[in-house]
Coordinates of C-alpha atoms in Angstrom, one line a residue:
M89 CA 0.0 0.0 0.0
A90 CA 2.9 2.4 0.6
G91 CA 3.8 2.2 -3.1
M92 CA 0.2 3.1 -3.9
S93 CA 0.4 6.2 -1.8
D94 CA 3.6 7.3 -3.5
Q95 CA 2.0 6.8 -7.0
R96 CA -0.9 9.0 -5.9
K97 CA 1.4 11.9 -5.1
D98 CA 2.7 11.8 -8.6
K99 CA -0.7 11.8 -10.4
K100 CA -2.1 15.1 -11.7
N101 CA -5.7 16.0 -12.4
K102 CA -7.0 17.5 -15.7
T103 CA -6.3 21.0 -14.5
G104 CA -2.6 20.2 -13.9
G105 CA -2.9 20.3 -10.1
P106 CA -2.2 17.4 -7.9
A107 CA -5.0 14.8 -7.7
V108 CA -6.3 14.4 -4.1
A109 CA -7.7 11.2 -2.7
R110 CA -11.2 11.6 -1.1
K111 CA -9.9 10.4 2.3
D112 CA -7.4 13.2 2.4
L113 CA -9.9 15.9 1.6
A114 CA -12.0 15.5 4.7
G115 CA -9.4 13.8 6.9
E116 CA -11.5 10.6 7.1
K117 CA -10.9 7.2 5.6
L118 CA -13.6 5.8 3.5
G119 CA -12.2 2.3 3.5
E120 CA -9.8 0.3 1.3
A121 CA -12.2 -0.2 -1.5
F122 CA -12.5 3.5 -2.0
D123 CA -8.8 4.3 -1.5
E124 CA -8.0 4.0 -5.2
L125 CA -10.7 6.5 -6.2
I126 CA -9.1 9.9 -6.6
G127 CA -10.6 13.3 -7.2
A128 CA -11.0 16.7 -5.7
N129 CA -14.2 17.8 -7.4
A130 CA -17.2 18.5 -5.0
A131 CA -19.5 16.4 -7.2
F132 CA -17.1 13.5 -7.0
R133 CA -16.8 13.8 -3.2
D134 CA -20.6 13.8 -3.0
A135 CA -20.7 10.7 -5.2
L136 CA -18.2 8.9 -3.0
M137 CA -20.2 9.7 0.1
T138 CA -23.4 8.4 -1.6
A139 CA -21.5 5.3 -2.6
Q140 CA -20.3 4.7 1.0
R141 CA -23.9 5.0 2.2
A142 CA -25.1 2.6 -0.5
A143 CA -22.4 0.1 0.5
Q144 CA -23.6 0.2 4.1
S145 CA -27.2 -0.6 3.1
D146 CA -28.9 -3.6 1.5
I147 CA -30.1 -1.9 -1.7
S148 CA -29.5 -2.4 -5.4
V149 CA -27.6 0.4 -7.0
L150 CA -27.9 1.9 -10.5
I151 CA -24.9 3.8 -11.7
I152 CA -25.3 5.9 -14.8
G153 CA -22.9 8.1 -16.7
E154 CA -20.9 8.7 -19.8
S155 CA -18.6 6.0 -21.2
G156 CA -15.2 5.9 -19.5
T157 CA -16.2 7.8 -16.4
G158 CA -15.5 4.9 -13.9
K159 CA -18.9 3.5 -13.3
E160 CA -17.7 -0.1 -13.1
I161 CA -14.8 0.9 -10.8
L162 CA -17.3 2.7 -8.5
A163 CA -19.6 -0.3 -8.6
R164 CA -16.8 -2.7 -7.6
A165 CA -15.8 -0.4 -4.7
I166 CA -19.4 -0.4 -3.4
H167 CA -19.6 -4.1 -3.8
Q168 CA -16.3 -4.7 -2.0
R169 CA -17.5 -2.6 1.0
S170 CA -21.0 -4.1 1.1
S171 CA -22.3 -7.1 3.1
R172 CA -22.6 -8.9 -0.3
R173 CA -18.9 -8.8 -1.0
G174 CA -18.6 -12.6 -0.8
K175 CA -21.2 -12.9 -3.5
P176 CA -20.9 -12.3 -7.2
L177 CA -21.2 -8.7 -8.5
V178 CA -23.8 -8.5 -11.3
D179 CA -22.9 -5.6 -13.6
V180 CA -25.0 -5.1 -16.7
N181 CA -24.1 -3.0 -19.7
C182 CA -27.5 -1.5 -20.4
A183 CA -26.3 0.2 -23.6
A184 CA -25.8 -3.2 -25.1
I185 CA -29.4 -4.3 -24.5
P186 CA -32.2 -3.1 -26.9
D187 CA -34.8 -0.8 -25.3
S188 CA -37.5 -3.4 -25.9
L189 CA -35.7 -6.0 -23.8
I190 CA -34.2 -4.0 -20.9
E191 CA -37.1 -4.4 -18.5
S192 CA -37.3 -8.2 -18.9
E193 CA -33.5 -8.5 -18.7
L194 CA -33.3 -6.6 -15.5
F195 CA -36.5 -7.6 -13.8
G196 CA -37.4 -10.9 -15.4
Y197 CA -40.6 -11.9 -17.1
E198 CA -43.5 -14.4 -16.9
R199 CA -44.3 -17.1 -19.4
G200 CA -46.3 -15.7 -22.3
A201 CA -45.4 -12.1 -21.6
F202 CA -44.0 -11.9 -25.1
T203 CA -43.2 -14.2 -28.1
G204 CA -40.7 -16.8 -27.0
A205 CA -41.1 -16.1 -23.2
R206 CA -40.8 -19.6 -21.8
A207 CA -39.1 -19.1 -18.4
E208 CA -40.9 -18.1 -15.2

């Protein structure tokens, strides 16, 4: 972990300033799963606080955002800090599923709900 901290010191954010880990901004540690998430933006800090609360609860989480923004990394961090960490993480790329099938893919379906619906 010491090597990881040294690497963080060398990273720069898009504005050219040093990137700051969330745990350093407020002087509190969010937990190892969140240690690798780096950012000083207020919206990012808010997202991490929300993620921490989500990890402590027993809810499903939907993470949305542009491609390449770190949605899967955040999802894995939440999962690693949750009570479900010993179970498989189910991540779904909704962009790859046609609009007409997204509901049945996420929530299931009953036999006869549409042509070819055989499972219950």
